[in-house]
Coordinates of N, CA, C and O and ligand atoms in Angstrom, one line a residue:
X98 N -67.3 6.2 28.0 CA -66.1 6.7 27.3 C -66.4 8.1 26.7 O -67.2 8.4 25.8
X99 N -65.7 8.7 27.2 CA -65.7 10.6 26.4 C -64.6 10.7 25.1 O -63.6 10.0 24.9
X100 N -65.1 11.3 24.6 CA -64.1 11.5 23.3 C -62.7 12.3 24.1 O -61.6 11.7 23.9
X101 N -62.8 13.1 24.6 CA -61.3 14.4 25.5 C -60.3 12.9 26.0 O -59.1 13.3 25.9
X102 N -60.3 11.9 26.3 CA -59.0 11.0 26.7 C -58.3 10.9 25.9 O -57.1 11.3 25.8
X103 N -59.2 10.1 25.0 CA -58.9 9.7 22.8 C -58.4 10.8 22.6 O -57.2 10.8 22.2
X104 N -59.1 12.0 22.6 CA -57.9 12.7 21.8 C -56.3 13.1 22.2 O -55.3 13.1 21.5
X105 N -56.6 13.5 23.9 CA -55.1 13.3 24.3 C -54.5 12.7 24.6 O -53.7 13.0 25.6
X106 N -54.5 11.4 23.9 CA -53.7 10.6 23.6 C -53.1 10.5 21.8 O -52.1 10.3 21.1
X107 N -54.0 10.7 21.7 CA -53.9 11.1 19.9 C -52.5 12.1 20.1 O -51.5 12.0 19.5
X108 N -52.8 13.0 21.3 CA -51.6 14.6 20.9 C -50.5 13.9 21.0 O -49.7 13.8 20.1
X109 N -50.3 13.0 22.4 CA -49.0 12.8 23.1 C -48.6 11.8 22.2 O -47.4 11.7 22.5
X110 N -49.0 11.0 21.4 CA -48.6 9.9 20.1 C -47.7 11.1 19.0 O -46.5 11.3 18.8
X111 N -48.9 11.6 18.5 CA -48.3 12.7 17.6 C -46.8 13.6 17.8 O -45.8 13.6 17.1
X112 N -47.1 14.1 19.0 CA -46.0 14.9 19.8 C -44.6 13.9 19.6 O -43.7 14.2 18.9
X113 N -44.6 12.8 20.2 CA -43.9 12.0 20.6 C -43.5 11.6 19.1 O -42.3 11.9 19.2
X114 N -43.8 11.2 17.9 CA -43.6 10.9 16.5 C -42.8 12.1 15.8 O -41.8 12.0 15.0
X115 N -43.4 13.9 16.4 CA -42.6 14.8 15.5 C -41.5 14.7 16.3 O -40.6 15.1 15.6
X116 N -41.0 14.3 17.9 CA -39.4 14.3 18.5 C -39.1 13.2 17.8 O -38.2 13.6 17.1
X117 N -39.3 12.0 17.6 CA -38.3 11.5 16.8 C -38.1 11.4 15.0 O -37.2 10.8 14.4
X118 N -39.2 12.1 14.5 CA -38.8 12.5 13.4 C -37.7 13.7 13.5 O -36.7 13.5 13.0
X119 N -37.9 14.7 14.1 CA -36.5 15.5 14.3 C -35.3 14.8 14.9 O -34.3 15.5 14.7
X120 N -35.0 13.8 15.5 CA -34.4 13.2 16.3 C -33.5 12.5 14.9 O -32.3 12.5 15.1
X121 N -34.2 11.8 13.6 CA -34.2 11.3 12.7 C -33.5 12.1 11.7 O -32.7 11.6 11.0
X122 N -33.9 13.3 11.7 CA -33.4 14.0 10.7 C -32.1 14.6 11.4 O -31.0 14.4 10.9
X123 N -32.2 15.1 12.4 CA -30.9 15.7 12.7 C -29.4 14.3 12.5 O -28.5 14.4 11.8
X124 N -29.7 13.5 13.2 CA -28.6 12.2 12.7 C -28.6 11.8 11.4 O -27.9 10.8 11.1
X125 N -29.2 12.3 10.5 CA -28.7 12.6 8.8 C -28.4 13.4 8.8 O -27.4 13.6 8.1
X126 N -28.9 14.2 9.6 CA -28.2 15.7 8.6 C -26.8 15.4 9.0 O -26.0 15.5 8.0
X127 N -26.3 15.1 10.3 CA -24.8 15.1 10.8 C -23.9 13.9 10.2 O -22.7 13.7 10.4
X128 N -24.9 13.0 9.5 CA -23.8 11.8 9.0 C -23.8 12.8 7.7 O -22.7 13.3 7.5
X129 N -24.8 12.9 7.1 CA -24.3 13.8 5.7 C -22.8 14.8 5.8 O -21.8 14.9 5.0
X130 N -23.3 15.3 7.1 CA -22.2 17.1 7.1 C -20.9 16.2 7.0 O -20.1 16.3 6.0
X131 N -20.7 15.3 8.0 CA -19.0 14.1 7.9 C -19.0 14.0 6.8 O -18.1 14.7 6.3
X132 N -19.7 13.1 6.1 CA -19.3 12.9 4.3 C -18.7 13.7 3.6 O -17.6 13.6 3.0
X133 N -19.5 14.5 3.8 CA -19.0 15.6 2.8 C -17.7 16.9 3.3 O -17.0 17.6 2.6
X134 N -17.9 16.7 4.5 CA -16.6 17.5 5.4 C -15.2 16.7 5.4 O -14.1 17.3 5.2
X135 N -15.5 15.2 5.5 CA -14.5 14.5 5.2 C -14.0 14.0 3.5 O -12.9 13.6 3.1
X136 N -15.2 14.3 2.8 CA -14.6 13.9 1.4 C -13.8 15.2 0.9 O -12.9 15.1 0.0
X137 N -14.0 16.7 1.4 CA -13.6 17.8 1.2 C -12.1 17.9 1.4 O -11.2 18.5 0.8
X138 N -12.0 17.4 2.5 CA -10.9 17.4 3.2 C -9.7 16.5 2.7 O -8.5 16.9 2.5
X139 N -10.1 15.2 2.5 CA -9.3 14.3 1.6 C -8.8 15.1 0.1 O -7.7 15.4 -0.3
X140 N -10.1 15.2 -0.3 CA -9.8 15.9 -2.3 C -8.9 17.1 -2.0 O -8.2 17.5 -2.9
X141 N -8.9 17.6 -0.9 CA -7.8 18.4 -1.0 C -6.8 18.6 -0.6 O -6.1 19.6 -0.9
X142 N -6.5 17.4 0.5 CA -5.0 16.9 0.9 C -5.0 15.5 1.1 O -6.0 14.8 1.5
X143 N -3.7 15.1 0.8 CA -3.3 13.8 1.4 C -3.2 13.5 2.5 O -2.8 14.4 3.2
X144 N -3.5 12.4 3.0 CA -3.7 12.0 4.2 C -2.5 12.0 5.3 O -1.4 11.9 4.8
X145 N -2.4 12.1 6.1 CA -0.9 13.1 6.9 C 0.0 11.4 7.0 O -0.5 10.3 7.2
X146 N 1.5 11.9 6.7 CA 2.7 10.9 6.6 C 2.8 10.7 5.2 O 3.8 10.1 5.0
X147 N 2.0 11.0 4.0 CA 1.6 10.4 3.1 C 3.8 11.4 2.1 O 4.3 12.5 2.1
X148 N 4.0 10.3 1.5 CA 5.7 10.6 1.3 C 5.3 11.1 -0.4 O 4.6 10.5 -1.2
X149 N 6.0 12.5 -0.5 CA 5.9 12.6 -2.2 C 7.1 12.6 -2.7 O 8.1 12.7 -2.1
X150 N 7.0 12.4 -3.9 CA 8.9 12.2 -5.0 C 8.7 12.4 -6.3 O 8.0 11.7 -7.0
X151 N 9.5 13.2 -6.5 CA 9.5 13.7 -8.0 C 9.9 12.5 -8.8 O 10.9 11.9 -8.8
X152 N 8.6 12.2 -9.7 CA 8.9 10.6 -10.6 C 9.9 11.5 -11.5 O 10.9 10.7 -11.4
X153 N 10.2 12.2 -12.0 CA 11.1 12.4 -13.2 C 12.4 12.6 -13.1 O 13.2 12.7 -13.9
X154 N 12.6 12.7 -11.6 CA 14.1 12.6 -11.0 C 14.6 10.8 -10.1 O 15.6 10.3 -9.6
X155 N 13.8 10.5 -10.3 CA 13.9 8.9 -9.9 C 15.1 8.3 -9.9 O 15.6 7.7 -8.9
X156 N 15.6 8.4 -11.3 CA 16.6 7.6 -11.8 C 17.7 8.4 -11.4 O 18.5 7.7 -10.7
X157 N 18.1 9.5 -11.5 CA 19.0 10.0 -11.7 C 19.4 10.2 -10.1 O 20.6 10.0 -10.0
X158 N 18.8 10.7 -8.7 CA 19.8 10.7 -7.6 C 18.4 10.2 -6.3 O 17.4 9.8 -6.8
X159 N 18.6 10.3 -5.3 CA 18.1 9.9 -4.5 C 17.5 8.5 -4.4 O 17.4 7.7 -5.3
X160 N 17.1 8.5 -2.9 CA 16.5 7.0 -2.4 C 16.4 5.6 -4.3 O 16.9 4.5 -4.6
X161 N 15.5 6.6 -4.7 CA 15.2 5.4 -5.9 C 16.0 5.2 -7.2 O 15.7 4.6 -8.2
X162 N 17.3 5.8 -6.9 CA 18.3 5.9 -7.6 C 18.7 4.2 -8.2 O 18.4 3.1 -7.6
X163 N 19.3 4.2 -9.3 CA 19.6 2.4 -9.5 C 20.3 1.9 -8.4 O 19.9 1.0 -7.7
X164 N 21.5 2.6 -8.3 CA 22.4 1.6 -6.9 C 21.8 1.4 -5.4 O 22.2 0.7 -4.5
X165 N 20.4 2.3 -5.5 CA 20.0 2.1 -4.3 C 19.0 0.9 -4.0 O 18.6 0.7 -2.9
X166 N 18.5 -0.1 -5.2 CA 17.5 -0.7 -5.4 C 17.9 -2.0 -4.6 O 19.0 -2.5 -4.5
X167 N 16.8 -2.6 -4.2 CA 16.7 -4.0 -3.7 C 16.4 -3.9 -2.4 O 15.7 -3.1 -1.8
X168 N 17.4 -4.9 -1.9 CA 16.8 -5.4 -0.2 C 18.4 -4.8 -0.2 O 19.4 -5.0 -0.9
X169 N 18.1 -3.8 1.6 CA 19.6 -3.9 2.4 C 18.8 -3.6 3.7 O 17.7 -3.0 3.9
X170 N 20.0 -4.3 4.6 CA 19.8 -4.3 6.3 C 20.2 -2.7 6.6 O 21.1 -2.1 6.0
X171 N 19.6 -2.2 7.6 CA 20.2 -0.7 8.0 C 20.7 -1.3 9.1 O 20.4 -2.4 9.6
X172 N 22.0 -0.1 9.9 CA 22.5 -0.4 10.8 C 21.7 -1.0 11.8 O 22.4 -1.8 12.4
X173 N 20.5 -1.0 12.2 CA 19.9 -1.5 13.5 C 19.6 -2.3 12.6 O 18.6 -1.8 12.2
X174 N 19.8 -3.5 12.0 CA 19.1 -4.6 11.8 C 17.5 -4.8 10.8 O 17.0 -5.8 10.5
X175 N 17.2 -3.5 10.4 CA 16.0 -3.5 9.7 C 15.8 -4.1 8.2 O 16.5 -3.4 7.5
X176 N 15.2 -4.9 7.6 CA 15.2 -5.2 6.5 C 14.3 -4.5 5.5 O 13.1 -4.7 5.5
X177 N 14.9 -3.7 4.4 CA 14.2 -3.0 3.7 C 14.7 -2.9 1.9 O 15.7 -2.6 1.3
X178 N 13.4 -3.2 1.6 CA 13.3 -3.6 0.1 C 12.9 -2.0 -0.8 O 12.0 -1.3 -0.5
X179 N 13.7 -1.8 -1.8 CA 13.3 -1.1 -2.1 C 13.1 -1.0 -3.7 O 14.1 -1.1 -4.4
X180 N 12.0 -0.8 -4.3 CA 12.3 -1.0 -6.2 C 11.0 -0.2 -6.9 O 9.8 -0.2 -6.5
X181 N 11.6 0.3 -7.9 CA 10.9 0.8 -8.9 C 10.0 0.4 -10.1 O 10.7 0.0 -11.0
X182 N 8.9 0.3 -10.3 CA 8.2 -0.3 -11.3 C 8.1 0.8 -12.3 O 8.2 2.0 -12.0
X183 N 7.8 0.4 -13.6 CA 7.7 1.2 -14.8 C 7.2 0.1 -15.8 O 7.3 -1.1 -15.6
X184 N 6.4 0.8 -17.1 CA 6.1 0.1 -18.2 C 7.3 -1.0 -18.8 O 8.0 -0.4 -19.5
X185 N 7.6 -2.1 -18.8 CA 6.7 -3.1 -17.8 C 7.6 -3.9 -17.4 O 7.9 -5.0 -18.0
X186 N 8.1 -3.5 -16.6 CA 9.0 -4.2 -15.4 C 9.2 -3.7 -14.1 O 8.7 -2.5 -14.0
X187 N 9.8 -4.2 -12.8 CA 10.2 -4.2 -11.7 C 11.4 -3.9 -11.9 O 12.1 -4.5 -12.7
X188 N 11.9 -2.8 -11.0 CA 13.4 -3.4 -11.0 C 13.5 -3.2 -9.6 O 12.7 -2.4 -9.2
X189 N 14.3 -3.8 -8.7 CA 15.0 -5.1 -9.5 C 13.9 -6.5 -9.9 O 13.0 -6.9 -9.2
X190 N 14.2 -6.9 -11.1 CA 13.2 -8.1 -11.3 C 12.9 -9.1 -10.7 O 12.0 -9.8 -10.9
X191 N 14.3 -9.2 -9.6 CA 13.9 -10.5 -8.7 C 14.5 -9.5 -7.2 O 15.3 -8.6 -7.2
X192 N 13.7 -10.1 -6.0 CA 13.8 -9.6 -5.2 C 14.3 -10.7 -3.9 O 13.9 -11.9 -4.0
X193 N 15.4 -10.2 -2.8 CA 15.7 -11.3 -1.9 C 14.9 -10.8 -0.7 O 14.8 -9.6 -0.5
X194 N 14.2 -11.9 0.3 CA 13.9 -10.9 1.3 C 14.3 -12.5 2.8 O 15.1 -13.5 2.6
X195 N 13.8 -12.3 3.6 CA 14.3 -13.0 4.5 C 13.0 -13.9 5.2 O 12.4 -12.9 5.7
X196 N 12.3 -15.0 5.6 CA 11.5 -15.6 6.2 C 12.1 -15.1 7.7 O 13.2 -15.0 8.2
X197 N 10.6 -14.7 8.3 CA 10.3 -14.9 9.7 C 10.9 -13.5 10.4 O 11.1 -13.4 11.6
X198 N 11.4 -12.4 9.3 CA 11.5 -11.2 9.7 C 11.4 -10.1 9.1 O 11.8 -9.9 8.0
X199 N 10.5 -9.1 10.0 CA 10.1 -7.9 9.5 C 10.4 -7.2 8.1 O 11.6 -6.9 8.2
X200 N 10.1 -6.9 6.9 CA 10.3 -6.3 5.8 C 9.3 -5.5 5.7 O 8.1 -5.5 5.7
X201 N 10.4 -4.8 5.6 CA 10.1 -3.0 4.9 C 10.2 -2.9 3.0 O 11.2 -2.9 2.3
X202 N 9.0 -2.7 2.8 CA 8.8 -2.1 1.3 C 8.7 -0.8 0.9 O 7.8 0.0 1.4
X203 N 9.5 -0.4 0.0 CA 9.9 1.0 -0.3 C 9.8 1.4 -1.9 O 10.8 1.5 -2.6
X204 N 8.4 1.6 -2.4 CA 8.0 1.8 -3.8 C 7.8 2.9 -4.6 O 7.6 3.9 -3.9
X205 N 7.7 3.1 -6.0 CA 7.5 3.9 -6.0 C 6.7 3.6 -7.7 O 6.5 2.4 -8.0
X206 N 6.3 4.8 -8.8 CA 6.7 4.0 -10.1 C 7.2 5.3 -11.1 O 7.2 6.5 -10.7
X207 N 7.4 5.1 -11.8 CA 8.5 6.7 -13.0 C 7.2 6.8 -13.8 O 7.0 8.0 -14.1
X208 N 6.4 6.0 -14.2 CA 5.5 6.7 -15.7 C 3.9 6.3 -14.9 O 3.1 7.3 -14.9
X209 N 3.5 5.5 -14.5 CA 2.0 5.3 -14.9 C 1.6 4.4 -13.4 O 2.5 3.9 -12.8
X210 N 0.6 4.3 -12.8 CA 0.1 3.4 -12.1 C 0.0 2.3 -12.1 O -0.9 1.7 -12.7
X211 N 1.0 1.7 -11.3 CA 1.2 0.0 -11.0 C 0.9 -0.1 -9.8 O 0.3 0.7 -9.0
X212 N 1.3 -1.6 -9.6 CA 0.8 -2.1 -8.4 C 1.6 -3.5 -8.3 O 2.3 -3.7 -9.2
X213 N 1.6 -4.4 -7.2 CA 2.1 -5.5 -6.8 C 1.2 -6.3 -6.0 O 0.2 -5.8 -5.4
X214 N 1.6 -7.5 -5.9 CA 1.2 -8.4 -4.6 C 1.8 -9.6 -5.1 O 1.7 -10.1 -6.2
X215 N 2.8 -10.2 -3.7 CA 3.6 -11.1 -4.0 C 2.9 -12.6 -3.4 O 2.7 -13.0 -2.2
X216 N 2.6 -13.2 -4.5 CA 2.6 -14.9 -4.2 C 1.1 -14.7 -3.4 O 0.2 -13.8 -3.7
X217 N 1.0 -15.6 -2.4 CA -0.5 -15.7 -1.8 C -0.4 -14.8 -0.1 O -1.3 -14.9 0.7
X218 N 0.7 -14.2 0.0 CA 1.2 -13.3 1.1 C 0.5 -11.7 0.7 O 0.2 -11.1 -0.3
X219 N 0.4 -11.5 2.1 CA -0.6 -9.9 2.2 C 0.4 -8.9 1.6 O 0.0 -7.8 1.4
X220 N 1.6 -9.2 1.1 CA 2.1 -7.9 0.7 C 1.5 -7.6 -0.7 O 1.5 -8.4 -1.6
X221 N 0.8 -6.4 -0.7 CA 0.4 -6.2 -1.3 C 0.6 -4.2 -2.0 O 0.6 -3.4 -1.0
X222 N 0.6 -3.9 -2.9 CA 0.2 -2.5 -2.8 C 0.1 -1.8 -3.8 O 0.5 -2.5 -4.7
X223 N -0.3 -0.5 -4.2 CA -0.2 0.1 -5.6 C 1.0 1.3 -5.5 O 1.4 2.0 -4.6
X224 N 1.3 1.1 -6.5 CA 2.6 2.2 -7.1 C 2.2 3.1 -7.8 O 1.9 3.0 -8.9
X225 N 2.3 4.5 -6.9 CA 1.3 5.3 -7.3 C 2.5 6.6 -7.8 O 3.1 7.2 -6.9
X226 N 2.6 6.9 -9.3 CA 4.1 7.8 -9.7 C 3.7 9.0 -8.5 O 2.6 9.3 -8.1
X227 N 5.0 9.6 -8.3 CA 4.9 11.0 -7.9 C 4.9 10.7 -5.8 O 5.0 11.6 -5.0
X228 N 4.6 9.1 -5.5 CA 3.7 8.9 -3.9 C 5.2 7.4 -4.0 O 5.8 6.7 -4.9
X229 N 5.4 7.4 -2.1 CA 6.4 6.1 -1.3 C 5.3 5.3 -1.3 O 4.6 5.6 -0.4
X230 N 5.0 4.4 -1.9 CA 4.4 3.9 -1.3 C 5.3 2.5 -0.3 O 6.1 1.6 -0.6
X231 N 4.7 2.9 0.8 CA 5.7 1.7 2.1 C 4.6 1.0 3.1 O 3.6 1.6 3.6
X232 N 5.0 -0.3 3.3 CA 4.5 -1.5 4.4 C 5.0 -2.3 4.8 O 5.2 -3.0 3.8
X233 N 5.5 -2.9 5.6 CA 5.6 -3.8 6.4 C 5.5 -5.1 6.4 O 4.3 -5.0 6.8
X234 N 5.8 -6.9 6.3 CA 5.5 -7.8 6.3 C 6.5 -8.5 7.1 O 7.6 -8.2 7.4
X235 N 5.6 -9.8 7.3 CA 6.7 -10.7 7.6 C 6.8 -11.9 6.5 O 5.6 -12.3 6.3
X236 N 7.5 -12.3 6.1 CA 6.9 -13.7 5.5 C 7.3 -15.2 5.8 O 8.4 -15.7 5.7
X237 N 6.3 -15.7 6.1 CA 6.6 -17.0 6.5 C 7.4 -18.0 7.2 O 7.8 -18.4 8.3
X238 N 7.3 -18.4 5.2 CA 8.2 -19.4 4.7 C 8.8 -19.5 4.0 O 8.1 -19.8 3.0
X239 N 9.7 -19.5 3.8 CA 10.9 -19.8 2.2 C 10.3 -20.5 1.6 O 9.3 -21.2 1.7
X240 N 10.9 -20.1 0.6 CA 10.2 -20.7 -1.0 C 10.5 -19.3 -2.2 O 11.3 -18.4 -1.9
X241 N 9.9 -19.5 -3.4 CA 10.0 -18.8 -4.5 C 8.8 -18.2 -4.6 O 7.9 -19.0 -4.5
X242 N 8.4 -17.3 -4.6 CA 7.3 -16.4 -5.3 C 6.8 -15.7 -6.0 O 7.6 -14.8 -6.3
X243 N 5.9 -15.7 -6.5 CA 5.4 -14.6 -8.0 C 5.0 -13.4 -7.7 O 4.3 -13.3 -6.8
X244 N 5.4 -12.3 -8.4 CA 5.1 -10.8 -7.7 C 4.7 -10.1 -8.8 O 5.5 -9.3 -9.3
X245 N 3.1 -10.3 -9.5 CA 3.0 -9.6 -10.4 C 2.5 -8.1 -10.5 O 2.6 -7.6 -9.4
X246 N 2.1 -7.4 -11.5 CA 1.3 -6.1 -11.6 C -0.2 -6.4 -11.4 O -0.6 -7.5 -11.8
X247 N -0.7 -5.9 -11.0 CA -1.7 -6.0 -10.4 C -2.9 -4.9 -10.7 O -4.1 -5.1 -10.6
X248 N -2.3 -3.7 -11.0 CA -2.9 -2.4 -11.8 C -2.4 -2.3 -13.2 O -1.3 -2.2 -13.7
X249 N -4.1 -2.7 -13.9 CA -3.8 -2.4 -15.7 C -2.6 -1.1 -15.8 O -2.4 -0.2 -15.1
X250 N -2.2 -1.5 -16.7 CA -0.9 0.2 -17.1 C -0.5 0.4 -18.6 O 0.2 1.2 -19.1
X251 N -1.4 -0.9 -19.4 CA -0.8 -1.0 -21.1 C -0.9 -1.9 -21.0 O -1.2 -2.7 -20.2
X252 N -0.4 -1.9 -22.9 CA -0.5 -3.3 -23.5 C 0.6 -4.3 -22.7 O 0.5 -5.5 -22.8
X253 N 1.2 -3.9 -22.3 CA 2.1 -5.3 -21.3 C 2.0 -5.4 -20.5 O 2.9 -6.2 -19.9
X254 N 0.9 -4.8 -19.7 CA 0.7 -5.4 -18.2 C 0.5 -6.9 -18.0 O 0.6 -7.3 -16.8
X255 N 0.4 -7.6 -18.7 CA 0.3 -9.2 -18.4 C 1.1 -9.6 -18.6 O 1.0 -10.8 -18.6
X256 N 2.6 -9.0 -19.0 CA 3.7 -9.6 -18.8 C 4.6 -9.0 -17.8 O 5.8 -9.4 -17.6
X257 N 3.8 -8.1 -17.1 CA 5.1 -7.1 -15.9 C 5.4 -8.3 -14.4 O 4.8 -8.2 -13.4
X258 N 5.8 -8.9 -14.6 CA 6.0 -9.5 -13.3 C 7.8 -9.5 -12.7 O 8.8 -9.1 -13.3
X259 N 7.8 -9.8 -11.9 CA 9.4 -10.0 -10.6 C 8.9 -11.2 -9.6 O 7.8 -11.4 -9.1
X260 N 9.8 -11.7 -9.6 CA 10.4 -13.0 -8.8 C 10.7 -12.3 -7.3 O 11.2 -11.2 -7.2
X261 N 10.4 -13.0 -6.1 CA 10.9 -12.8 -5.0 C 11.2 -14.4 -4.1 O 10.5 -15.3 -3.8
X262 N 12.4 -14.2 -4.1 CA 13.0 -15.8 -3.0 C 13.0 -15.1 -1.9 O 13.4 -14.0 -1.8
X263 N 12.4 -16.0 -0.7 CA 12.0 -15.9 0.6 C 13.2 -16.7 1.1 O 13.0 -17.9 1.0
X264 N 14.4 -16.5 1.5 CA 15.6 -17.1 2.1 C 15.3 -17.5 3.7 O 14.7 -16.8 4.5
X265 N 16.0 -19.0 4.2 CA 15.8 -18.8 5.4 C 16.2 -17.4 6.0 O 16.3 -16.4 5.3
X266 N 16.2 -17.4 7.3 CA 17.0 -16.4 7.9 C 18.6 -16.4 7.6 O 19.3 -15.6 7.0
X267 N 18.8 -17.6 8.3 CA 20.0 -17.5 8.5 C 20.9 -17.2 7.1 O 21.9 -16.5 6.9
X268 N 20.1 -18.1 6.4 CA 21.1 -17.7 4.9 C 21.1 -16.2 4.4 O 22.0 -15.5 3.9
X269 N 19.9 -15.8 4.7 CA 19.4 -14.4 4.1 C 20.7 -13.5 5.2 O 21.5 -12.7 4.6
X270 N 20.8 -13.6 6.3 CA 21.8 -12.7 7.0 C 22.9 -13.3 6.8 O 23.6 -12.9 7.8
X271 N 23.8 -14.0 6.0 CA 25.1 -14.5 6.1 C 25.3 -13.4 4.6 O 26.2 -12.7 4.5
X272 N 24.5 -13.5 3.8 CA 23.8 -13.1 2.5 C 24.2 -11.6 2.7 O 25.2 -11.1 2.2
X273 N 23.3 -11.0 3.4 CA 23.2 -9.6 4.0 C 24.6 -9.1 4.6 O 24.9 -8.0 4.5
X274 N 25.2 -10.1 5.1 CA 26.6 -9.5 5.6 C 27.7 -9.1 4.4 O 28.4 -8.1 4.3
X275 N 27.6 -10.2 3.6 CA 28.6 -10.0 2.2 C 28.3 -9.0 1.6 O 29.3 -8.6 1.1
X276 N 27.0 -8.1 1.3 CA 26.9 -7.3 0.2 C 26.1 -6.2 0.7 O 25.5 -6.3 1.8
X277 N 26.0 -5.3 0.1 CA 25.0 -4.1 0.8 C 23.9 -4.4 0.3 O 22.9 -4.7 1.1
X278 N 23.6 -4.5 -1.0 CA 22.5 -4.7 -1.5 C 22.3 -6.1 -2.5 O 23.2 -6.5 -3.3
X279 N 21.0 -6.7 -2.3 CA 20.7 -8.0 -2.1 C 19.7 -7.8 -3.7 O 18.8 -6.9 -3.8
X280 N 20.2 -8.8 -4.8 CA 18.7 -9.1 -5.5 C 19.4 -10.7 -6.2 O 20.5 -11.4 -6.3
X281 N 18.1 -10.6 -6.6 CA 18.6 -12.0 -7.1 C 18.1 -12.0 -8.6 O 17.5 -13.0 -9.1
X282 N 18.4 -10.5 -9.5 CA 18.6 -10.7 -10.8 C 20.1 -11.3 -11.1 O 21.2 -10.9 -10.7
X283 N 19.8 -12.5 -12.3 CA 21.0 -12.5 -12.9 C 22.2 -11.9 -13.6 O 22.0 -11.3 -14.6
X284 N 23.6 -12.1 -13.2 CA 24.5 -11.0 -13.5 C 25.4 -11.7 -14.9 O 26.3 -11.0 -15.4
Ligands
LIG454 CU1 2.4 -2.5 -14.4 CU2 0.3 -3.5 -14.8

């Protein structure tokens, strides 16, 4: 046995350890650069489609206007819910929507950061002043459901809640034919 084999093998170990230590570092360095290329990017814009609205004109004209609030069918058939949360209520406080077809949610809130999620159903979301927040569900099954606040907002967040009845179909569209806009607060 000569020592000259042992050692070059020793190099080509060595060698072979500093390529994948650089191999190592360069795939940090490039998950790092994303991080931070992408957190830059976010902190300084919203994410594209993302809807803005002047909370302090809310009430007074457009989409989130009072008469515009609740559930109505658009000409093609679409079902779309629309309501405002604020310190500490929903309006409308009870909401109609229809079992076993597509709903559209259209939120928004006037003063502070809320949030919702109805009953044990994925609709879920935060009400962020100033941002639409909108999604999509289907639900189920008829029945009654609880639709509380869900983001602390004050001393009455544990009383902010709205009601939502899940109507069959068919009643929910005989429902939808009579009126433009659907809730089921009491008159
Ligand atoms: Cu609104 Cu909590």
């Amino acid at each position: 046995m000569s020592a000259a084999p042992g050692h070059a093998a020793e190099a080509v170990a060595a060698a072979a350890e500093r390529r994948w230590a650089i191999a190592v570092l360069l795939i940090i360095a490039s998950l790092v650069a994303m991080m931070v290329i992408t957190g830059l990017h976010w902190a300084a814009m919203p994410p594209s489609r993302v809807e803005t609205i002047d909370p302090r004109t809310l009430h007074v004209s457009g989409e989130f206007a009072e008469g515009n609030l609740g559930t109505t069918m658009t000409p093609d058939g679409k079902v779309v819910v629309r309501l405002v949360a604020q310190q500490y209520s929903f309006e409308p406080q009870c909401l109609v929507v229809p079992a076993g077809v597509p709903v559209t949610f259209r939120g928004t809130a006037s003063d502070v950061i809320h949030g919702f999620v109805v009953g044990r159903t994925n609709a879920n979301t935060m009400l962020v002043p100033g941002f639409v927040a909108t999604f999509t569900t289907t639900f189920p099954e008829p029945g009654e459901q609880l639709m509380p606040c869900h983001e602390y907002c004050g001393t009455g967040h544990e009383a902010m809640w709205a009601h939502v009845q899940v109507l069959p179909r068919e009643e929910f569209l005989s429902r939808a034919a009579r009126a433009e806009r659907l809730s089921c607060v009491p008159r």
